[in-house]
């Protein structure tokens, strides 16, 4: 029977495939008792899971280098010790043999017992170690679950599927798309999340906020993800499939029309030239950027090199990726943003702090980099070495204060000096810029400009911080509004200050690639736009219809607007 689940489109397009449900990683504990003849097999199963968890820890430990090895290594050693604890292991075996517990249930019971002991301790440090118990037990539980889910493994290698999940982390999404996933239906999430950005970048149709997706679908159900309507159609009818085929034809036709704009200049209706840059995460996007006649890479999100793996990429690996990007752009500038981990870009390398009470306001972006100078220097060295191959700019994320830029500049100078001593050819000067995504940076833009060569406005984050609305929380969808007049005033302020100082200001948040925002951004005086390559032609097309002179005259009225509707009304009158 045909059913329609509604959500919000995070990445447009349509996809047809079979559903693959991914249940949240909560371990369902089977509390039924073992029969006599199952006991020894269960003891062996527990043994294998503990061994697998130990092997994981050894592997993880072996990959840590430098300061990280000291800091994180300590925790890993503590976890290893726990896994070797004779009392813990014999306790677990005893529960299986005498109590007929299943391994998962025995682990849970042991965990509860140990946690109670830790909780009763007076020493706050020892009390805090209960977290270690939780981590270790969770590791063994997940090793047990992996043994049980060979059926799931078979599914994992199947192509042509639509992922149905409660939420999807960016790293997971990249991995899944490599495995042939065609589209994503997510129960929660928002269109400004990093997963959504990545889905757009991979042209993976994605719906978010489809609240009952996991409950309403079964593995193998045929699903049509319709990013045009924000719907997932379960068991589509012949009519739906005709619509899908029409969409495919129409998308191909529109693609051909826009393709004619590929190498064109970007001119407004009154012939003002604008520059379109690309936000790149994947090597293929670099090639695309050139093919589309972009002015360069405006935002290279370097953290995606770190997200897909469980260890830090070496200086050499980073250098090769950065160098290839620079070579790929054939003389056009590449803006490398330094590592922006933290908040929803949690990594698997153990670099970002775990369990911060308020990660979006925590140690992310440059705050994390400055606390990990060895890791940061490794990245800066790789970028500086890549700068021998073409024009490179260095962009620093999550800057709050000019002093952070000064600290980064000092570190860059040290790295450059060391590299020269080692015999590398490093250019004399580097352009260093700050992302404006923290309200303090926007309000204090003049101080920031005095220590920067350029600025890049990150409206995805700036909007969430100005409006105090989490970009990943779909419940706040209405409040997270890039047309909010307070945000627009800040944007205008930053663009004006940059233009007056004669320093380039680009905008690289998602709205830079949204044709609906083109007239507004032209009205605010923006010259440089940076967006996903898939948006370049649509934006060039939309901007060609903007009359920049008339829109600029509208700017003071936009600044006085009291509501988003008033802003939208003004732009509509202008034909935007
Ligand atoms: C932004 O915040 O607008 C931005 C471009 O950075 P990211 O989306 O990677 O946080
Ligand atoms: Mg950001």
XYZ file of C-alpha atoms and ligand atoms in Angstrom:
587
model
C 0.000 0.000 0.000
C 1.327 3.391 -0.993
C 2.190 5.654 1.953
C 3.711 9.081 2.110
C 6.020 10.227 4.914
C 6.700 13.934 4.974
C 9.841 15.748 6.002
C 12.062 18.651 5.021
C 14.363 18.555 2.017
C 18.003 18.832 3.068
C 19.469 17.789 -0.296
C 17.285 18.015 -3.369
C 16.785 15.525 -6.151
C 14.993 12.207 -6.239
C 16.147 8.655 -5.585
C 14.475 5.293 -5.827
C 15.734 2.351 -3.822
C 15.080 -0.212 -1.120
C 14.937 0.889 2.487
C 17.751 0.003 4.839
C 16.911 0.763 8.430
C 19.630 1.754 10.787
C 18.458 1.527 14.344
C 20.091 3.858 16.841
C 23.129 2.272 18.483
C 21.307 1.400 21.649
C 22.034 -2.116 22.734
C 18.968 -4.185 23.244
C 19.741 -6.547 26.040
C 18.282 -10.003 25.816
C 17.384 -10.903 29.389
C 16.073 -14.393 28.693
C 18.063 -17.152 30.445
C 20.357 -19.515 28.607
C 19.559 -23.182 28.378
C 22.171 -25.603 29.716
C 23.580 -26.513 26.306
C 24.060 -22.853 25.285
C 26.257 -21.917 28.219
C 29.742 -22.737 26.939
C 29.062 -21.205 23.519
C 28.020 -18.011 25.271
C 31.200 -17.969 27.397
C 33.195 -18.344 24.189
C 31.190 -15.565 22.525
C 31.986 -13.237 25.419
C 35.654 -14.224 25.172
C 35.735 -13.347 21.475
C 34.053 -10.005 22.109
C 36.550 -9.119 24.851
C 39.426 -10.091 22.571
C 37.995 -7.983 19.750
C 37.639 -5.004 22.104
C 41.217 -5.498 23.303
C 42.492 -5.664 19.732
C 40.664 -2.419 18.936
C 42.317 -0.694 21.868
C 45.767 -1.938 20.881
C 45.206 -0.736 17.331
C 44.008 2.642 18.549
C 46.976 2.967 20.897
C 49.404 2.149 18.105
C 48.066 4.931 15.953
C 48.564 7.681 18.498
C 51.575 9.891 18.141
C 53.129 12.796 20.039
C 51.055 14.760 22.532
C 47.994 12.775 21.635
C 49.701 9.539 22.636
C 50.311 10.985 26.098
C 46.865 12.454 26.663
C 44.565 9.905 25.073
C 46.944 7.012 25.616
C 46.428 7.246 29.344
C 42.712 6.569 28.966
C 43.260 3.739 26.538
C 45.687 2.095 28.929
C 43.151 2.386 31.721
C 40.547 0.764 29.492
C 42.926 -2.038 28.532
C 43.618 -2.710 32.190
C 39.918 -2.988 32.903
C 39.479 -5.442 30.052
C 42.243 -7.596 31.507
C 40.855 -7.442 35.017
C 40.681 -11.044 36.204
C 37.945 -10.290 38.713
C 35.746 -8.648 36.101
C 36.198 -11.481 33.632
C 35.683 -14.290 36.116
C 32.651 -12.416 37.449
C 31.176 -12.296 33.957
C 31.886 -15.973 33.307
C 30.355 -16.862 36.643
C 27.177 -15.004 35.768
C 26.896 -16.859 32.466
C 27.673 -20.271 33.930
C 25.883 -20.038 37.253
C 23.269 -17.395 36.600
C 22.620 -18.429 32.944
C 22.866 -14.814 31.894
C 23.456 -14.032 28.231
C 26.765 -12.225 27.663
C 25.082 -8.849 27.022
C 22.963 -9.117 30.155
C 25.979 -10.172 32.242
C 27.913 -7.149 30.977
C 25.084 -4.830 31.851
C 24.708 -6.284 35.346
C 28.468 -5.988 35.965
C 28.446 -2.445 34.680
C 25.641 -1.473 37.036
C 27.463 -3.055 39.967
C 30.760 -1.288 39.199
C 29.082 2.049 38.568
C 27.365 1.834 41.946
C 30.784 1.299 43.566
C 32.270 4.304 41.753
C 29.260 6.471 42.544
C 29.693 5.765 46.238
C 33.283 7.068 46.245
C 34.066 10.382 47.874
C 36.976 11.248 45.622
C 35.522 13.159 42.640
C 38.363 11.958 40.374
C 37.709 8.304 41.127
C 34.001 8.938 40.798
C 34.595 10.321 37.339
C 36.265 7.072 36.297
C 32.867 5.414 36.076
C 32.838 6.835 32.568
C 35.733 4.546 31.749
C 33.684 1.575 32.863
C 30.888 2.699 30.585
C 33.209 3.099 27.621
C 34.811 -0.295 28.098
C 31.525 -2.122 28.560
C 30.044 -0.342 25.513
C 33.038 -1.438 23.460
C 32.518 -5.072 24.406
C 28.752 -4.769 23.856
C 29.303 -3.446 20.384
C 31.765 -6.261 19.619
C 29.059 -8.709 20.749
C 26.481 -6.973 18.580
C 28.784 -7.198 15.575
C 29.038 -10.951 16.011
C 25.268 -11.184 16.045
C 24.621 -9.083 13.027
C 26.110 -10.942 10.100
C 22.748 -10.379 8.415
C 23.311 -6.635 8.744
C 26.778 -6.987 7.291
C 25.322 -8.538 4.191
C 23.033 -5.537 3.897
C 25.937 -3.159 4.316
C 27.481 -4.225 1.070
C 24.316 -3.877 -0.960
C 24.005 -1.016 -3.348
C 20.866 0.787 -4.456
C 19.481 1.435 -1.002
C 17.926 4.332 0.827
C 19.249 4.789 4.338
C 16.545 5.243 6.950
C 18.010 6.441 10.253
C 17.196 8.549 13.231
C 20.227 10.726 12.605
C 23.348 10.413 10.497
C 26.798 11.705 11.428
C 28.795 13.359 8.628
C 31.596 10.767 8.769
C 29.087 7.941 8.538
C 27.392 9.544 5.558
C 30.609 9.786 3.561
C 31.285 6.127 4.268
C 27.765 5.026 3.336
C 27.775 6.868 0.076
C 30.972 5.028 -0.830
C 28.976 1.851 -0.255
C 26.303 2.706 -2.757
C 23.582 4.397 -0.704
C 21.332 6.432 -3.030
C 19.399 8.640 -0.644
C 18.819 9.351 3.029
C 15.682 9.700 5.128
C 16.478 10.938 8.599
C 14.100 11.106 11.539
C 15.730 14.168 13.034
C 18.314 16.680 11.815
C 18.164 19.999 10.038
C 18.983 21.363 6.617
C 21.933 23.350 7.946
C 23.673 20.422 9.638
C 27.034 19.248 8.367
C 25.472 15.981 7.282
C 23.017 17.923 5.130
C 25.845 19.965 3.621
C 27.754 16.799 2.862
C 24.674 15.156 1.334
C 24.247 18.137 -1.003
C 27.891 17.944 -1.832
C 27.590 14.270 -2.711
C 24.311 14.873 -4.591
C 22.625 12.441 -2.275
C 18.931 13.333 -1.956
C 18.211 13.691 1.754
C 15.113 14.344 3.830
C 15.310 15.330 7.489
C 12.614 15.570 10.149
C 10.697 12.507 8.887
C 9.659 11.749 12.401
C 8.231 8.244 12.116
C 10.600 6.967 9.476
C 12.096 4.172 11.540
C 8.781 3.023 12.907
C 6.895 3.209 9.606
C 9.326 1.423 7.328
C 10.653 -2.102 7.022
C 13.964 -3.248 5.571
C 13.534 -3.826 1.864
C 10.472 -1.572 1.368
C 10.660 0.231 -1.968
C 11.033 3.959 -1.257
C 11.024 6.979 -3.531
C 12.837 9.890 -1.897
C 11.297 12.996 -3.369
C 13.472 15.964 -2.449
C 11.326 18.215 -4.619
C 8.262 17.732 -2.404
C 10.004 16.791 0.839
C 8.374 13.371 0.839
C 9.358 9.748 1.066
C 6.876 7.627 -0.859
C 6.738 4.036 0.372
C 5.631 1.473 -2.246
C 5.366 4.073 -5.025
C 2.688 3.559 -7.664
C 3.136 3.620 -11.433
C 2.149 7.278 -11.299
C 4.937 8.071 -8.822
C 7.423 6.265 -11.005
C 6.320 8.293 -14.017
C 6.906 11.453 -11.977
C 10.358 10.144 -11.077
C 11.202 9.507 -14.731
C 9.886 12.962 -15.690
C 12.042 14.490 -13.008
C 15.084 12.637 -14.338
C 14.366 13.972 -17.848
C 13.723 17.510 -16.591
C 16.894 17.460 -14.455
C 18.912 16.421 -17.493
C 17.321 19.200 -19.612
C 17.928 21.900 -16.967
C 21.470 20.580 -16.584
C 22.063 21.081 -20.311
C 20.670 24.635 -20.183
C 22.807 25.598 -17.201
C 25.848 23.848 -18.657
C 25.978 26.621 -21.228
C 26.820 28.996 -18.359
C 29.761 26.860 -17.285
C 32.617 29.003 -18.472
C 30.720 32.300 -18.525
C 31.615 35.269 -16.346
C 29.258 36.046 -13.493
C 27.584 39.342 -14.331
C 24.552 41.007 -12.828
C 21.830 42.379 -15.111
C 23.594 45.765 -14.966
C 26.968 44.219 -15.789
C 28.622 44.206 -12.415
C 31.103 41.344 -12.179
C 30.897 39.047 -9.157
C 33.157 36.168 -8.172
C 31.867 32.677 -7.467
C 34.101 30.359 -5.486
C 33.585 26.745 -4.534
C 33.265 25.043 -1.153
C 35.150 21.816 -1.637
C 35.366 18.700 0.446
C 36.040 15.979 -2.055
C 38.705 15.757 -4.768
C 36.029 15.461 -7.460
C 34.731 18.892 -6.454
C 38.058 20.499 -7.292
C 37.802 19.255 -10.854
C 34.193 20.412 -10.955
C 35.182 23.882 -9.715
C 37.451 24.412 -12.689
C 35.040 22.964 -15.174
C 32.376 25.389 -13.949
C 34.577 28.434 -14.294
C 34.787 29.174 -10.561
C 37.197 31.883 -9.380
C 38.902 29.480 -6.992
C 38.189 27.420 -3.875
C 36.645 29.728 -1.289
C 36.406 27.105 1.437
C 38.307 23.843 1.616
C 36.805 22.069 4.601
C 39.934 20.253 5.704
C 38.220 18.439 8.537
C 36.716 16.004 6.068
C 40.206 14.531 5.779
C 39.981 13.788 9.482
C 36.361 12.680 9.686
C 36.561 9.596 7.538
C 39.149 7.813 9.592
C 39.994 6.726 13.094
C 43.467 8.208 13.204
C 45.047 11.530 12.394
C 46.241 11.977 8.824
C 50.014 12.475 8.753
C 51.647 15.667 7.515
C 52.558 13.831 4.327
C 48.995 12.620 3.695
C 47.652 16.093 4.299
C 50.313 17.685 2.129
C 49.450 15.393 -0.762
C 45.730 16.178 -0.519
C 46.358 19.932 -0.286
C 48.943 19.914 -3.055
C 46.569 18.019 -5.354
C 43.863 20.608 -4.658
C 46.253 23.437 -5.510
C 47.468 21.702 -8.655
C 43.888 20.884 -9.614
C 42.949 24.558 -9.546
C 45.669 25.440 -12.039
C 46.722 28.803 -10.640
C 43.403 29.867 -9.085
C 43.477 30.481 -5.327
C 42.651 27.706 -2.863
C 41.447 28.768 0.584
C 42.302 26.059 3.102
C 40.282 26.286 6.237
C 42.218 24.871 9.155
C 40.683 22.101 11.162
C 37.128 22.817 12.318
C 36.382 19.810 14.495
C 34.144 19.855 17.511
C 30.394 20.369 17.957
C 28.576 18.228 15.368
C 31.798 17.571 13.474
C 32.899 15.036 16.046
C 35.799 12.980 14.840
C 36.870 9.430 15.373
C 40.528 10.301 15.846
C 40.021 11.188 19.485
C 41.222 14.717 18.863
C 38.187 16.685 19.927
C 37.191 16.759 23.547
C 34.430 14.336 24.302
C 31.507 14.964 26.592
C 31.574 18.729 26.643
C 28.413 19.981 28.299
C 27.741 22.432 25.474
C 29.785 21.430 22.432
C 28.568 24.165 20.061
C 29.885 26.697 22.563
C 32.860 24.570 23.421
C 36.331 23.748 22.237
C 35.807 23.724 18.460
C 37.568 25.214 15.463
C 40.578 27.386 16.251
C 39.985 26.883 19.971
C 40.750 23.191 19.580
C 43.648 23.797 17.177
C 45.356 26.202 19.575
C 45.095 23.623 22.338
C 46.723 21.012 20.141
C 49.682 22.973 18.782
C 51.497 19.849 17.568
C 48.520 18.675 15.514
C 47.829 22.223 14.319
C 51.452 22.748 13.290
C 51.346 19.513 11.321
C 48.400 20.837 9.337
C 49.906 24.294 8.847
C 53.162 22.752 7.624
C 51.241 20.654 5.108
C 49.357 23.746 3.855
C 52.513 25.856 3.640
C 54.272 23.141 1.680
C 51.312 22.972 -0.726
C 51.632 26.744 -1.218
C 54.711 26.148 -3.396
C 52.400 24.815 -6.096
C 50.024 27.755 -6.483
C 48.184 30.533 -4.660
C 47.007 29.460 -1.220
C 45.077 31.287 1.480
C 44.703 30.130 5.071
C 41.300 30.508 6.696
C 40.774 30.113 10.433
C 37.391 28.889 11.763
C 35.455 29.942 14.885
C 37.517 33.041 15.575
C 36.146 35.092 18.469
C 38.928 37.542 19.075
C 41.780 39.147 17.111
C 44.268 37.661 19.595
C 43.471 34.175 18.267
C 44.504 35.313 14.790
C 47.723 36.703 16.224
C 48.464 33.322 17.853
C 47.786 31.518 14.572
C 50.017 33.942 12.669
C 52.853 33.331 15.132
C 52.499 29.584 14.712
C 52.430 29.947 10.924
C 55.619 32.021 11.042
C 57.318 29.356 13.172
C 56.252 26.601 10.823
C 57.441 28.589 7.791
C 60.808 29.223 9.437
C 61.254 25.529 10.321
C 60.298 24.454 6.818
C 62.778 26.851 5.248
C 65.482 25.533 7.565
C 64.599 22.036 6.386
C 65.115 23.179 2.803
C 61.512 23.651 1.632
C 60.666 26.471 -0.749
C 58.019 28.425 1.122
C 56.509 31.630 -0.285
C 57.418 34.820 1.613
C 53.881 35.970 2.288
C 50.625 34.203 3.049
C 47.146 35.552 3.054
C 45.528 34.693 6.354
C 41.852 35.242 6.999
C 39.221 34.609 9.645
C 35.808 33.036 9.405
C 33.219 35.430 10.768
C 30.797 33.046 12.429
C 30.868 34.097 16.072
C 28.795 37.246 16.782
C 31.720 38.867 18.634
C 33.830 38.601 15.483
C 31.108 40.293 13.434
C 30.505 43.050 15.962
C 34.239 43.619 16.410
C 34.968 43.272 12.704
C 37.287 46.276 12.528
C 39.700 44.790 15.071
C 39.615 41.526 13.156
C 40.284 43.224 9.838
C 43.391 44.817 11.283
C 44.948 41.342 11.685
C 43.454 39.648 8.612
C 44.060 39.774 4.876
C 40.512 38.649 4.085
C 37.325 37.478 5.775
C 34.852 34.691 5.064
C 31.416 34.911 6.633
C 30.079 31.568 7.831
C 26.368 32.201 8.024
C 25.564 28.601 8.945
C 27.151 29.119 12.330
C 26.667 32.874 12.597
C 22.906 32.348 12.289
C 22.876 29.716 15.014
C 24.862 31.898 17.402
C 23.021 35.156 16.676
C 19.625 33.497 16.962
C 20.642 31.087 19.746
C 19.132 28.318 17.622
C 21.057 25.065 17.134
C 21.604 24.520 13.412
C 21.034 20.791 13.911
C 17.802 21.002 15.838
C 14.802 20.570 13.603
C 12.460 21.639 16.394
C 13.843 25.164 15.948
C 13.410 25.187 12.176
C 11.342 28.386 12.171
C 13.692 30.247 14.461
C 16.836 29.355 12.545
C 16.140 31.916 9.869
C 18.925 33.439 7.779
C 16.514 36.234 6.786
C 16.233 37.492 10.351
C 16.876 41.261 10.302
C 19.358 41.036 13.203
C 21.516 38.666 11.198
C 21.233 40.801 8.065
C 22.451 43.860 9.952
C 25.516 41.964 11.055
C 26.169 40.723 7.522
C 25.882 44.244 6.141
C 28.249 45.518 8.795
C 30.937 42.945 8.009
C 30.653 43.358 4.230
C 30.781 47.158 4.505
C 33.792 47.119 6.832
C 35.671 44.746 4.512
C 34.847 46.761 1.400
C 35.975 49.978 3.131
C 39.238 48.377 4.245
C 39.818 47.125 0.710
C 39.980 43.515 1.952
C 37.981 40.751 0.275
C 34.938 39.453 2.140
C 33.296 36.284 0.905
C 30.249 34.488 2.212
C 30.549 30.708 2.368
C 27.485 29.612 4.341
C 24.726 27.695 2.590
C 22.785 30.840 1.654
C 25.619 31.873 -0.694
C 24.524 29.075 -3.027
C 20.789 29.566 -2.655
C 19.315 31.479 -5.620
C 16.531 32.763 -3.338
C 19.158 34.762 -1.412
C 20.956 36.139 -4.476
C 19.119 39.527 -4.591
C 19.551 40.023 -0.846
C 23.288 39.366 -0.897
C 23.744 41.661 -3.885
C 21.763 44.332 -2.000
C 24.159 43.976 0.960
C 27.135 44.632 -1.321
C 28.612 41.132 -1.411
C 31.087 40.541 -4.254
C 32.454 37.085 -3.443
C 30.240 34.039 -3.010
C 31.465 30.572 -2.082
C 29.231 27.552 -2.479
C 28.955 23.912 -3.279
C 29.985 23.387 -6.933
C 26.558 21.983 -7.689
C 25.109 25.449 -7.005
C 27.486 27.523 -9.158
C 25.456 27.486 -12.361
C 22.120 28.109 -10.626
C 23.653 31.033 -8.762
C 25.253 32.478 -11.898
C 21.853 32.222 -13.532
C 20.048 33.882 -10.566
C 22.632 36.656 -10.228
C 22.349 37.472 -13.928
C 18.763 38.540 -13.181
C 19.747 40.859 -10.291
C 19.968 44.590 -10.920
C 22.755 45.448 -8.516
C 22.222 49.208 -8.640
C 18.531 49.009 -7.784
C 19.205 46.393 -5.118
C 21.968 48.463 -3.498
C 19.514 51.351 -3.218
C 17.215 49.047 -1.320
C 19.854 48.248 1.304
C 18.947 51.020 3.806
C 15.319 49.892 3.804
C 16.346 46.280 4.314
C 18.437 47.432 7.277
C 15.422 49.141 8.807
C 13.109 46.161 8.298
C 11.554 44.855 11.479
C 10.758 41.327 10.369
C 11.830 38.660 7.919
C 8.532 39.078 6.071
C 9.248 42.749 5.548
C 12.682 41.846 4.121
C 11.146 39.217 1.859
C 8.478 41.715 0.736
C 11.059 44.344 -0.192
C 13.056 41.869 -2.231
C 9.966 40.543 -3.934
C 9.034 44.062 -5.054
C 12.478 44.327 -6.577
C 11.748 41.233 -8.592
C 14.201 39.157 -6.558
C 29.499 28.250 8.234
O 29.463 28.117 9.452
O 28.721 28.997 7.596
C 30.491 27.508 7.435
C 30.668 27.746 6.163
O 31.210 26.552 8.063
P 30.661 25.083 8.430
O 29.308 24.947 7.788
O 31.655 24.129 7.909
O 30.591 25.158 9.917
Mg 31.069 27.130 10.498
